[in-house]
Amino acid sequence: MASEFWQGDVAELLRVDETFDLSAVDPSSTPGTTANKKGGQAELAASAQELRELQERLFAQSRAGAPERVLVVLQAMDAAGKGGIVNHVFAQLEPHGLQLTAFKSPTEEERAHDFLWRIAPRVPGPGVIGLFDRSHYEDVLIQRVREFASAEEIERRYGAITEFERGLAADGVRIVKIMLHVSPEEQAQRLSDRLADPAKHWKYNPGDVDERQLWPEYMDAFQIAIERTSTPDAPWYVVPANAKWYARVAVQRLVIQALQGIDPQWPDADFDVAAEQARLAATADLRWP
Amino acid sequence: MASEFWQGDVAELLRVDETFDLSAVDPSSTPGTTANKKGGQAELAASAQELRELQERLFAQSRAGAPERVLVVLQAMDAAGKGGIVNHVFAQLEPHGLQLTAFKSPTEEERAHDFLWRIAPRVPGPGVIGLFDRSHYEDVLIQRVREFASAEEIERRYGAITEFERGLAADGVRIVKIMLHVSPEEQAQRLSDRLADPAKHWKYNPGDVDERQLWPEYMDAFQIAIERTSTPDAPWYVVPANAKWYARVAVQRLVIQALQGIDPQWPDADFDVAAEQARLAATADLRWP
């Protein structure tokens, strides 16, 4: 089911490598496609079936003991479009095979533990696609910028994260880490739109402007975190996100490619099909009432 | 947004009352509509937006402290279409505001506790729509039919359930309990279809035929459970489910009506909108890199 939409391998184009420089990524670009918004929306709808079938196979094979699962980590500045990714891409998945976790500011109890304490229990089980809407990367992003943790502790965390993710990969977790990258101009427009619409006020938080004022510090923190934690087992992808339609199709394709990498298969029946057909046939006369 | 599709109030038509007799419900009937499959599929798609907007309002108002939430309990014989309800109705909802729990056979740890021990933690929080795919009703259905618990214990549970649900309702949980009602002939066809398709073998369980052989006993258990636990706060609805399209639009409409009963409202901003617009405007020159 090759797509006409993509002129290049979006995973290759967006995956971070050793030469990664966040400041060189244009948030308005659309790597891998020359389509426009209308084409993007059509592609998003057209690929839903492919995504769902791969998900169903992944879920099905786990019932027979296959360990594979997918974990998507989503990080971004406020108003970069995480919510839209959830509601337009992940909403295409079957709910039973999707586990979504939105990580908020840590509670008092969570702060009393190591930063990975609240993360580990939310890793998806076999057959499931997990999405972290924010994640353990907050602990090296906002916590670095705001100096909620010491420089030594932040430094320690990069290593702890790569160790943690290496263990997940060894257990069959395919990890896809995504930064949605918007420009400060685009963010300003989106926050302004939220303030202009009473039905969107609940999405606005005065803290969003506080963090916005630290934009360069956040971009530094992203650059360093991405450099330090991109591994073959747990690569980062930076997705230009000024065009919402592009971010959505790109993330959809990254998830599809992760599933294709697993190549899940319908499991063999663990029962005798002919015998079951006979047992079922023997109840054919059942009527009620 | 009145629907042309419905000629009657589906909640009124399907809600169980004092005269409830399960054997009088025709699993092939389509109460409230004269439409066919094509019309049903169109209605399902057309009402998705109404459902999502109500859900978003429910979620939004909870951010400002409103306690309301919805709990849908789904019970049925095997192959009655629970999976289709999840994938075609609940999949229309935004993932962040949906909490789905599939209750399996209780684990050893769960069996060592009261039957509600594993249920209570899965009740949705404010603003969330929860779905129980199977539920505490298994404890008075299969457990009654299979005599996994004593008659006295089963008897006790009806009262414990109504007390439990009364407490939930008092906390703002709007409870919608749904039995999908198929005929044994229709179940046989669906199980046969699963056996005929290798891509569906993973959905088949030899135990399905074991339980099928106890159809009258299960129908008795449903009749009694529904009689004993239908309350104004936590009504049961019996949804004819031989026509999948009908079951889906009926459940969709029951969820929409539950949300309309809450009548969720966009919350007022808890910040000074003009002041925030000014703070944002002061960052308008921000550029990066």
Coordinates of C-alpha atoms in Angstrom, one line a residue:
Chain A
M1 CA 0.0 0.0 0.0
A2 CA 2.6 2.5 -1.1
S3 CA 1.6 6.1 -0.7
E4 CA 1.7 8.6 -3.6
F5 CA 1.8 11.3 -1.1
W6 CA 5.4 10.8 0.1
Q7 CA 8.3 11.6 -2.3
G8 CA 10.8 10.5 0.3
D9 CA 11.2 8.3 3.4
V10 CA 9.8 10.6 6.1
A11 CA 11.5 8.6 8.9
E12 CA 14.9 9.0 7.2
L13 CA 14.3 12.7 6.6
L14 CA 13.2 13.6 10.1
R15 CA 15.4 11.2 12.1
V16 CA 18.1 13.0 14.1
D17 CA 21.7 12.1 13.3
E18 CA 25.1 13.1 14.7
T19 CA 25.1 16.5 12.9
F20 CA 21.7 17.5 14.3
D21 CA 21.2 21.2 14.7
L22 CA 17.7 22.2 15.8
S23 CA 18.3 25.8 14.7
A24 CA 18.6 24.5 11.1
V25 CA 15.2 22.9 11.1
D26 CA 12.6 25.2 9.4
P27 CA 9.3 24.8 11.4
S28 CA 7.3 25.7 8.2
S29 CA 9.0 23.1 6.0
T30 CA 7.3 19.9 4.9
P31 CA 10.1 17.3 4.3
G32 CA 9.1 14.5 2.0
T33 CA 6.1 15.9 0.4
T34 CA 5.1 18.8 -1.9
A35 CA 1.4 18.4 -1.0
N36 CA -0.7 21.2 0.5
K37 CA -3.2 21.2 3.4
K38 CA -6.0 19.6 1.3
G39 CA -3.7 16.8 0.2
G40 CA -2.4 16.3 3.7
Q41 CA -5.9 15.9 5.1
A42 CA -6.7 13.4 2.3
E43 CA -3.6 11.4 3.1
L44 CA -4.4 11.4 6.8
A45 CA -7.8 9.9 6.1
A46 CA -6.6 7.5 3.4
S47 CA -3.9 6.0 5.6
A48 CA -6.1 5.3 8.6
Q49 CA -7.0 1.9 7.4
E50 CA -3.4 0.9 6.9
L51 CA -2.6 2.1 10.5
R52 CA -5.5 0.2 12.0
E53 CA -4.8 -3.0 10.3
L54 CA -1.2 -3.0 11.4
Q55 CA -2.4 -2.2 14.9
E56 CA -4.9 -5.0 14.9
R57 CA -2.2 -7.4 13.8
L58 CA 0.1 -6.2 16.5
F59 CA -2.6 -6.7 19.1
A60 CA -3.5 -10.1 17.7
Q61 CA 0.0 -11.5 17.7
S62 CA 0.5 -10.4 21.3
R63 CA -2.4 -12.7 22.3
A64 CA -0.2 -15.5 21.2
G65 CA 2.8 -14.3 23.2
A66 CA 4.6 -11.9 20.9
P67 CA 6.3 -9.2 23.1
E68 CA 6.4 -6.3 20.6
R69 CA 4.7 -3.0 21.3
V70 CA 5.2 0.6 20.3
L71 CA 5.9 3.6 22.5
V72 CA 5.6 7.1 21.0
V73 CA 7.0 10.0 23.1
L74 CA 5.6 13.4 22.2
Q75 CA 7.4 16.6 23.3
A76 CA 6.8 20.1 22.3
M77 CA 6.4 23.7 23.4
D78 CA 2.8 24.7 24.3
A79 CA 0.3 25.0 21.5
A80 CA 2.6 23.1 19.1
G81 CA -0.2 20.7 18.3
K82 CA 0.2 17.7 20.6
G83 CA -3.6 17.7 21.2
G84 CA -4.2 17.7 17.5
I85 CA -1.9 14.7 17.0
V86 CA -3.8 12.8 19.7
N87 CA -7.2 13.7 18.3
H88 CA -6.4 13.3 14.6
V89 CA -3.8 10.5 14.5
F90 CA -4.0 8.4 17.6
A91 CA -7.8 8.7 17.6
Q92 CA -7.6 6.6 14.4
L93 CA -6.5 3.7 16.4
E94 CA -8.7 1.1 18.1
P95 CA -9.1 2.2 21.7
H96 CA -8.4 -1.3 23.2
G97 CA -4.9 -1.3 21.7
L98 CA -4.0 2.3 22.6
Q99 CA -2.7 3.5 26.0
L100 CA -2.4 7.2 26.4
T101 CA -0.7 8.9 29.3
A102 CA -0.6 12.6 29.8
F103 CA 2.2 13.5 32.2
K104 CA 1.5 16.6 34.3
S105 CA 3.7 18.4 36.8
P106 CA 4.8 15.8 39.2
T107 CA 2.8 15.4 42.4
E108 CA 4.4 15.6 45.8
E109 CA 4.5 11.8 45.9
E110 CA 6.1 11.6 42.5
R111 CA 8.7 14.2 43.4
A112 CA 9.8 12.0 46.3
H113 CA 10.8 9.3 43.9
D114 CA 13.3 9.0 41.1
F115 CA 12.0 10.8 38.0
L116 CA 11.5 7.4 36.2
W117 CA 9.3 6.0 39.0
R118 CA 6.1 7.4 37.5
I119 CA 7.1 6.6 33.9
A120 CA 7.9 2.9 34.1
P121 CA 4.4 1.7 35.0
R122 CA 3.0 3.5 32.0
V123 CA 5.1 1.7 29.4
P124 CA 2.6 -0.2 27.2
G125 CA 2.3 -3.9 27.4
P126 CA 2.7 -6.4 24.5
G127 CA 0.5 -5.6 21.5
V128 CA -0.3 -2.1 22.7
I129 CA 0.6 1.3 21.2
G130 CA 1.5 3.7 24.0
L131 CA 1.6 7.4 23.7
F132 CA 3.3 9.6 26.2
D133 CA 1.9 13.1 25.9
R134 CA 4.9 14.7 27.7
S135 CA 7.2 12.3 29.3
H136 CA 10.4 11.7 31.3
Y137 CA 11.9 14.3 28.9
E138 CA 10.2 17.0 31.0
D139 CA 12.8 16.1 33.6
V140 CA 15.6 17.4 31.3
L141 CA 13.6 20.2 29.6
I142 CA 11.6 22.3 32.0
Q143 CA 13.6 21.0 34.9
R144 CA 16.8 22.1 33.2
V145 CA 15.4 25.5 32.1
R146 CA 13.8 26.2 35.4
E147 CA 16.7 24.7 37.4
F148 CA 14.3 22.5 39.4
A149 CA 17.2 20.0 39.6
S150 CA 20.9 20.5 39.9
A151 CA 23.2 20.5 36.9
E152 CA 24.7 17.2 38.1
E153 CA 21.3 15.6 38.5
I154 CA 20.3 16.7 35.0
E155 CA 23.5 15.3 33.6
R156 CA 22.8 12.0 35.4
R157 CA 19.4 11.8 33.9
Y158 CA 20.6 11.7 30.2
G159 CA 22.4 8.5 31.0
A160 CA 19.5 7.1 33.1
I161 CA 17.2 7.8 30.2
T162 CA 19.3 6.0 27.6
E163 CA 19.7 3.0 30.0
F164 CA 16.0 2.9 30.7
E165 CA 15.1 3.1 27.0
R166 CA 17.7 0.4 26.1
G167 CA 16.0 -1.9 28.5
L168 CA 12.6 -1.2 27.0
A169 CA 13.9 -1.9 23.5
A170 CA 15.4 -5.2 24.7
D171 CA 11.9 -6.1 25.9
G172 CA 10.3 -5.5 22.5
V173 CA 9.3 -1.9 22.8
R174 CA 9.8 0.0 19.6
I175 CA 10.4 3.6 20.7
V176 CA 9.6 6.6 18.5
K177 CA 10.5 10.0 20.1
I178 CA 9.0 13.0 18.5
M179 CA 9.6 16.7 19.0
L180 CA 6.9 18.9 17.3
H181 CA 8.8 22.0 16.3
V182 CA 6.9 25.3 15.9
S183 CA 8.2 28.8 15.5
P184 CA 7.6 31.4 18.2
E185 CA 5.6 33.4 15.7
E186 CA 3.3 30.4 15.1
Q187 CA 2.9 29.8 18.8
A188 CA 2.0 33.4 19.4
Q189 CA -0.8 33.1 16.8
R190 CA -2.2 30.0 18.3
L191 CA -2.1 31.3 21.9
S192 CA -3.8 34.5 20.6
D193 CA -6.5 32.4 19.0
R194 CA -7.2 30.6 22.2
L195 CA -7.5 33.9 24.1
A196 CA -9.9 35.2 21.4
D197 CA -12.4 32.3 21.8
P198 CA -14.2 31.6 25.1
A199 CA -14.6 28.0 24.0
K200 CA -10.8 27.7 24.1
H201 CA -10.1 29.5 27.3
W202 CA -9.9 26.3 29.2
K203 CA -6.9 25.3 27.0
Y204 CA -5.0 28.4 27.9
N205 CA -2.7 28.7 30.9
P206 CA -0.9 31.9 31.9
G207 CA 2.1 29.8 32.5
D208 CA 2.3 29.2 28.7
V209 CA 3.6 32.8 28.3
D210 CA 6.0 32.4 31.1
E211 CA 7.6 29.5 29.4
R212 CA 7.4 31.2 26.0
Q213 CA 9.6 34.0 27.4
L214 CA 12.3 31.4 27.8
W215 CA 12.2 30.2 24.2
P216 CA 16.0 30.2 23.6
E217 CA 16.6 28.4 26.8
Y218 CA 14.1 25.7 25.9
M219 CA 15.6 25.3 22.4
D220 CA 19.0 24.8 24.0
A221 CA 17.5 22.2 26.4
F222 CA 15.8 20.4 23.4
Q223 CA 19.1 20.5 21.4
I224 CA 21.1 18.9 24.3
A225 CA 18.4 16.4 25.3
I226 CA 18.0 15.2 21.7
E227 CA 21.8 15.0 21.1
R228 CA 22.3 13.1 24.3
T229 CA 19.5 10.6 24.0
S230 CA 19.2 9.8 20.3
T231 CA 20.2 6.1 20.0
P232 CA 19.6 3.5 17.3
D233 CA 17.1 1.9 19.7
A234 CA 15.3 5.0 20.6
P235 CA 15.7 7.7 17.9
W236 CA 14.4 11.2 18.0
Y237 CA 12.4 12.7 15.1
V238 CA 12.0 16.5 14.8
V239 CA 8.7 17.2 13.0
P240 CA 8.2 20.6 11.6
A241 CA 4.8 21.6 13.0
N242 CA 3.9 25.1 11.8
A243 CA 1.6 23.3 9.3
K244 CA -0.7 21.1 11.4
W245 CA -1.6 19.0 8.5
Y246 CA 2.0 18.1 7.9
A247 CA 2.8 17.3 11.5
R248 CA -0.2 14.9 11.5
V249 CA 0.6 13.0 8.4
A250 CA 4.3 12.8 9.3
V251 CA 3.5 11.4 12.8
Q252 CA 1.0 9.0 11.3
R253 CA 3.6 7.8 8.8
L254 CA 6.2 7.4 11.6
V255 CA 3.8 5.2 13.6
I256 CA 3.0 3.2 10.5
Q257 CA 6.7 2.7 9.7
A258 CA 7.4 1.6 13.3
L259 CA 4.6 -1.0 13.0
Q260 CA 5.9 -2.1 9.6
G261 CA 9.3 -2.6 11.2
I262 CA 7.7 -5.0 13.7
D263 CA 5.9 -6.7 10.8
P264 CA 3.2 -8.2 13.0
Q265 CA 1.5 -11.4 11.9
W266 CA -1.9 -13.0 12.5
P267 CA -1.2 -15.7 15.0
D268 CA -2.0 -19.4 14.4
A269 CA -5.0 -20.8 16.1
D270 CA -4.2 -22.4 19.4
F271 CA -7.2 -24.7 19.0
D272 CA -8.4 -27.3 16.4
V273 CA -10.4 -25.3 13.9
A274 CA -12.3 -28.3 12.5
A275 CA -13.1 -29.6 16.0
E276 CA -14.5 -26.2 17.0
Q277 CA -16.6 -26.0 13.9
A278 CA -18.1 -29.4 14.8
R279 CA -18.8 -28.3 18.4
L280 CA -20.4 -25.1 17.2
A281 CA -22.5 -27.0 14.6
A282 CA -23.7 -29.3 17.3
T283 CA -25.4 -26.2 18.9
A284 CA -27.0 -25.1 15.7
D285 CA -30.5 -25.8 16.9
L286 CA -30.2 -23.6 19.9
R287 CA -33.1 -21.2 20.2
W288 CA -34.2 -18.8 22.9
P289 CA -36.7 -18.2 24.3
Chain B
M1 CA -29.1 19.3 16.4
A2 CA -32.2 17.1 16.3
S3 CA -31.7 13.9 14.3
E4 CA -34.1 12.9 11.5
F5 CA -33.0 9.4 12.0
W6 CA -34.8 8.8 15.2
Q7 CA -38.6 8.6 15.3
G8 CA -38.7 8.0 19.0
D9 CA -36.6 8.6 22.1
V10 CA -34.3 5.7 22.1
A11 CA -33.4 6.0 25.8
E12 CA -37.1 5.8 26.7
L13 CA -37.7 2.9 24.3
L14 CA -34.7 0.8 25.5
R15 CA -34.7 1.6 29.2
V16 CA -35.7 -1.2 31.4
D17 CA -38.8 -0.7 33.6
E18 CA -40.7 -2.7 36.3
T19 CA -42.4 -4.9 33.7
F20 CA -39.1 -5.9 32.0
D21 CA -39.1 -9.3 30.3
L22 CA -35.9 -10.1 28.4
S23 CA -37.6 -12.9 26.5
A24 CA -40.0 -10.3 25.0
V25 CA -37.2 -8.3 23.4
D26 CA -36.6 -9.1 19.7
P27 CA -32.8 -9.1 19.1
S28 CA -33.6 -8.2 15.4
S29 CA -35.8 -5.2 16.1
T30 CA -34.7 -1.6 15.7
P31 CA -36.7 0.4 18.2
G32 CA -37.0 4.1 17.3
T33 CA -36.0 4.0 13.7
T34 CA -37.2 2.6 10.4
A35 CA -33.8 3.1 8.8
N36 CA -31.7 0.4 7.2
K37 CA -28.0 -0.4 7.4
K38 CA -27.0 2.3 5.1
G39 CA -29.0 4.9 6.9
G40 CA -27.6 3.6 10.2
Q41 CA -24.0 4.0 9.0
A42 CA -24.7 7.5 7.8
E43 CA -26.3 8.4 11.2
L44 CA -23.3 7.0 13.0
A45 CA -20.9 9.2 11.0
A46 CA -23.2 12.3 11.1
S47 CA -23.5 12.3 14.9
A48 CA -19.8 11.9 15.6
Q49 CA -19.3 15.7 15.8
E50 CA -22.2 16.2 18.2
L51 CA -20.7 13.5 20.5
R52 CA -17.2 15.0 20.4
E53 CA -18.4 18.5 21.1
L54 CA -20.3 17.3 24.2
Q55 CA -17.3 15.3 25.3
E56 CA -15.0 18.3 24.9
R57 CA -17.3 20.5 27.0
L58 CA -17.5 17.8 29.7
F59 CA -13.7 17.6 29.8
A60 CA -13.4 21.4 29.7
Q61 CA -15.8 22.0 32.6
S62 CA -14.0 19.4 34.7
R63 CA -10.8 21.5 34.5
A64 CA -12.7 24.2 36.4
G65 CA -13.9 21.7 39.0
A66 CA -17.2 20.3 37.7
P67 CA -17.5 16.7 39.1
E68 CA -19.6 15.1 36.3
R69 CA -18.4 12.2 34.3
V70 CA -20.0 9.3 32.4
L71 CA -19.7 5.5 33.0
V72 CA -20.9 3.2 30.3
V73 CA -21.1 -0.5 31.4
L74 CA -21.3 -2.9 28.5
Q75 CA -22.4 -6.5 29.0
A76 CA -23.3 -9.2 26.4
M77 CA -22.8 -12.8 25.3
D78 CA -19.7 -13.5 23.2
A79 CA -19.7 -12.1 19.7
A80 CA -22.6 -9.8 20.5
G81 CA -20.7 -6.8 19.1
K82 CA -18.9 -5.2 22.1
G83 CA -15.7 -4.9 20.1
G84 CA -17.6 -3.1 17.3
I85 CA -19.2 -0.7 19.8
V86 CA -15.7 0.2 21.1
N87 CA -14.2 0.6 17.6
H88 CA -17.1 2.4 15.9
V89 CA -18.7 4.4 18.7
F90 CA -16.1 5.0 21.5
A91 CA -13.4 5.4 18.9
Q92 CA -15.2 8.6 17.8
L93 CA -14.3 10.2 21.2
E94 CA -11.1 12.1 21.9
P95 CA -8.6 9.7 23.5
H96 CA -7.7 12.0 26.3
G97 CA -11.3 12.1 27.7
L98 CA -11.9 8.3 27.3
Q99 CA -10.9 5.7 29.8
L100 CA -11.6 2.1 28.6
T101 CA -11.3 -0.9 30.9
A102 CA -11.6 -4.5 29.7
F103 CA -12.3 -6.7 32.6
K104 CA -11.0 -10.2 32.1
S105 CA -11.3 -13.3 34.4
P106 CA -10.2 -12.1 37.8
T107 CA -6.6 -12.8 38.7
E108 CA -5.6 -14.7 41.9
E109 CA -5.0 -11.4 43.6
E110 CA -8.4 -10.0 42.5
R111 CA -10.2 -13.1 43.7
A112 CA -8.7 -12.7 47.1
H113 CA -10.6 -9.4 47.4
D114 CA -14.2 -8.4 47.3
F115 CA -15.6 -8.3 43.8
L116 CA -15.7 -4.5 43.7
W117 CA -12.1 -4.1 44.7
R118 CA -10.8 -4.2 41.1
I119 CA -13.8 -2.1 39.8
A120 CA -13.7 1.0 42.0
P121 CA -10.2 2.2 40.9
R122 CA -11.3 2.1 37.2
V123 CA -14.3 4.5 37.7
P124 CA -13.6 7.5 35.5
G125 CA -12.5 10.8 37.0
P126 CA -14.3 14.1 36.5
G127 CA -14.7 15.1 32.8
V128 CA -13.9 11.6 31.5
I129 CA -16.1 9.1 29.7
G130 CA -15.4 5.7 31.1
L131 CA -16.3 2.4 29.4
F132 CA -16.4 -0.9 31.2
D133 CA -16.1 -3.7 28.6
R134 CA -17.5 -6.3 30.9
S135 CA -17.7 -5.2 34.5
H136 CA -18.8 -6.1 38.1
Y137 CA -21.8 -7.7 36.4
E138 CA -19.7 -10.7 35.4
D139 CA -19.8 -11.4 39.2
V140 CA -23.6 -12.0 39.0
L141 CA -23.7 -13.4 35.5
I142 CA -21.0 -16.0 34.7
Q143 CA -20.4 -16.4 38.5
R144 CA -24.1 -17.3 39.0
V145 CA -24.3 -19.6 36.0
R146 CA -21.1 -21.4 36.7
E147 CA -21.7 -21.3 40.5
F148 CA -18.3 -19.7 41.1
A149 CA -19.9 -18.1 44.2
S150 CA -22.6 -19.3 46.6
A151 CA -26.2 -18.4 46.1
E152 CA -26.0 -16.3 49.2
E153 CA -23.0 -14.4 47.9
I154 CA -24.6 -13.8 44.6
E155 CA -27.7 -12.5 46.4
R156 CA -25.5 -10.2 48.5
R157 CA -23.9 -8.8 45.4
Y158 CA -27.1 -7.3 43.9
G159 CA -27.4 -5.1 46.9
A160 CA -23.7 -4.3 47.0
I161 CA -23.9 -3.2 43.3
T162 CA -26.8 -0.9 43.8
E163 CA -25.2 0.6 46.9
F164 CA -21.9 1.1 45.0
E165 CA -23.6 2.6 42.0
R166 CA -25.7 4.9 44.2
G167 CA -22.4 6.3 45.7
L168 CA -21.0 6.9 42.2
A169 CA -24.1 8.7 41.1
A170 CA -23.9 10.9 44.2
D171 CA -20.3 11.8 43.1
G172 CA -21.5 13.0 39.7
V173 CA -21.1 9.7 37.7
R174 CA -23.8 9.4 35.1
I175 CA -24.2 5.6 34.7
V176 CA -25.5 4.0 31.5
K177 CA -25.7 0.2 31.7
I178 CA -26.1 -1.6 28.4
M179 CA -26.9 -5.2 27.5
L180 CA -26.3 -6.0 23.8
H181 CA -28.9 -8.6 23.0
V182 CA -28.2 -11.1 20.2
S183 CA -30.1 -14.2 19.3
P184 CA -28.4 -17.6 19.5
E185 CA -28.8 -18.0 15.8
E186 CA -26.9 -14.7 15.2
Q187 CA -24.1 -15.7 17.6
A188 CA -23.7 -19.0 15.8
Q189 CA -23.2 -17.2 12.5
R190 CA -20.7 -14.8 14.0
L191 CA -18.7 -17.5 15.7
S192 CA -18.8 -19.5 12.5
D193 CA -17.4 -16.5 10.6
R194 CA -14.6 -16.2 13.0
L195 CA -13.7 -19.8 12.6
A196 CA -13.7 -19.5 8.8
D197 CA -11.2 -16.6 8.7
P198 CA -7.6 -17.1 9.9
A199 CA -7.3 -13.4 10.5
K200 CA -10.2 -13.8 13.1
H201 CA -9.0 -16.9 14.8
W202 CA -7.4 -14.8 17.6
K203 CA -10.8 -13.5 18.5
Y204 CA -12.2 -17.0 19.0
N205 CA -12.0 -18.9 22.2
P206 CA -13.3 -22.5 22.6
G207 CA -14.8 -21.3 25.9
D208 CA -17.3 -19.3 23.8
V209 CA -19.1 -22.5 22.8
D210 CA -19.0 -23.8 26.4
E211 CA -20.9 -20.6 27.5
R212 CA -23.2 -20.7 24.5
Q213 CA -24.4 -24.2 25.6
L214 CA -25.7 -22.5 28.7
W215 CA -27.7 -19.8 26.9
P216 CA -31.0 -20.2 28.8
E217 CA -29.1 -20.1 32.1
Y218 CA -27.3 -16.9 31.0
M219 CA -30.6 -15.3 29.9
D220 CA -32.0 -16.1 33.4
A221 CA -29.0 -14.5 35.0
F222 CA -29.3 -11.4 32.8
Q223 CA -33.0 -11.1 33.6
I224 CA -32.5 -11.3 37.3
A225 CA -29.4 -9.0 37.4
I226 CA -31.2 -6.4 35.3
E227 CA -34.3 -6.6 37.4
R228 CA -32.4 -6.3 40.7
T229 CA -30.0 -3.5 39.7
S230 CA -32.0 -1.2 37.5
T231 CA -32.4 2.0 39.4
P232 CA -33.3 5.6 38.4
D233 CA -29.6 6.5 39.1
A234 CA -28.2 3.6 37.2
P235 CA -30.7 2.3 34.6
W236 CA -30.2 -0.6 32.3
Y237 CA -30.8 -0.4 28.6
V238 CA -31.3 -3.6 26.5
V239 CA -30.1 -2.9 23.0
P240 CA -31.2 -5.3 20.2
A241 CA -27.9 -6.2 18.6
N242 CA -28.6 -8.6 15.7
A243 CA -28.2 -5.6 13.4
K244 CA -24.7 -4.2 14.2
W245 CA -25.6 -0.9 12.7
Y246 CA -28.5 -0.5 15.0
A247 CA -26.7 -1.4 18.1
R248 CA -24.0 1.2 17.3
V249 CA -26.3 4.1 16.6
A250 CA -28.4 3.2 19.6
V251 CA -25.4 3.2 22.0
Q252 CA -24.0 6.4 20.3
R253 CA -27.4 8.1 21.0
L254 CA -27.5 6.8 24.6
V255 CA -24.1 8.3 25.3
I256 CA -25.1 11.6 23.6
Q257 CA -28.3 11.7 25.7
A258 CA -26.3 11.0 28.9
L259 CA -24.0 14.0 28.0
Q260 CA -27.0 16.2 27.2
G261 CA -28.4 15.3 30.6
I262 CA -25.3 16.7 32.2
D263 CA -25.4 19.7 29.8
P264 CA -21.7 20.6 30.2
Q265 CA -20.7 24.2 29.8
W266 CA -17.5 25.9 28.7
P267 CA -15.9 27.1 31.9
D268 CA -15.2 30.8 32.5
A269 CA -11.5 31.8 32.2
D270 CA -9.8 31.7 35.6
F271 CA -7.4 34.4 34.4
D272 CA -7.7 38.0 33.1
V273 CA -8.1 37.6 29.4
A274 CA -7.1 41.2 28.5
A275 CA -4.1 41.1 30.8
E276 CA -3.0 37.8 29.1
Q277 CA -3.5 39.3 25.7
A278 CA -1.2 42.2 26.7
R279 CA 1.5 39.8 28.1
L280 CA 1.4 37.8 24.9
A281 CA 1.6 40.9 22.8
A282 CA 4.7 42.0 24.7
T283 CA 6.4 38.8 23.4
A284 CA 5.4 39.4 19.7
D285 CA 8.9 40.2 18.6
L286 CA 10.3 36.9 19.8
R287 CA 12.2 35.1 17.0
W288 CA 14.3 32.0 17.1
P289 CA 17.0 31.2 16.1

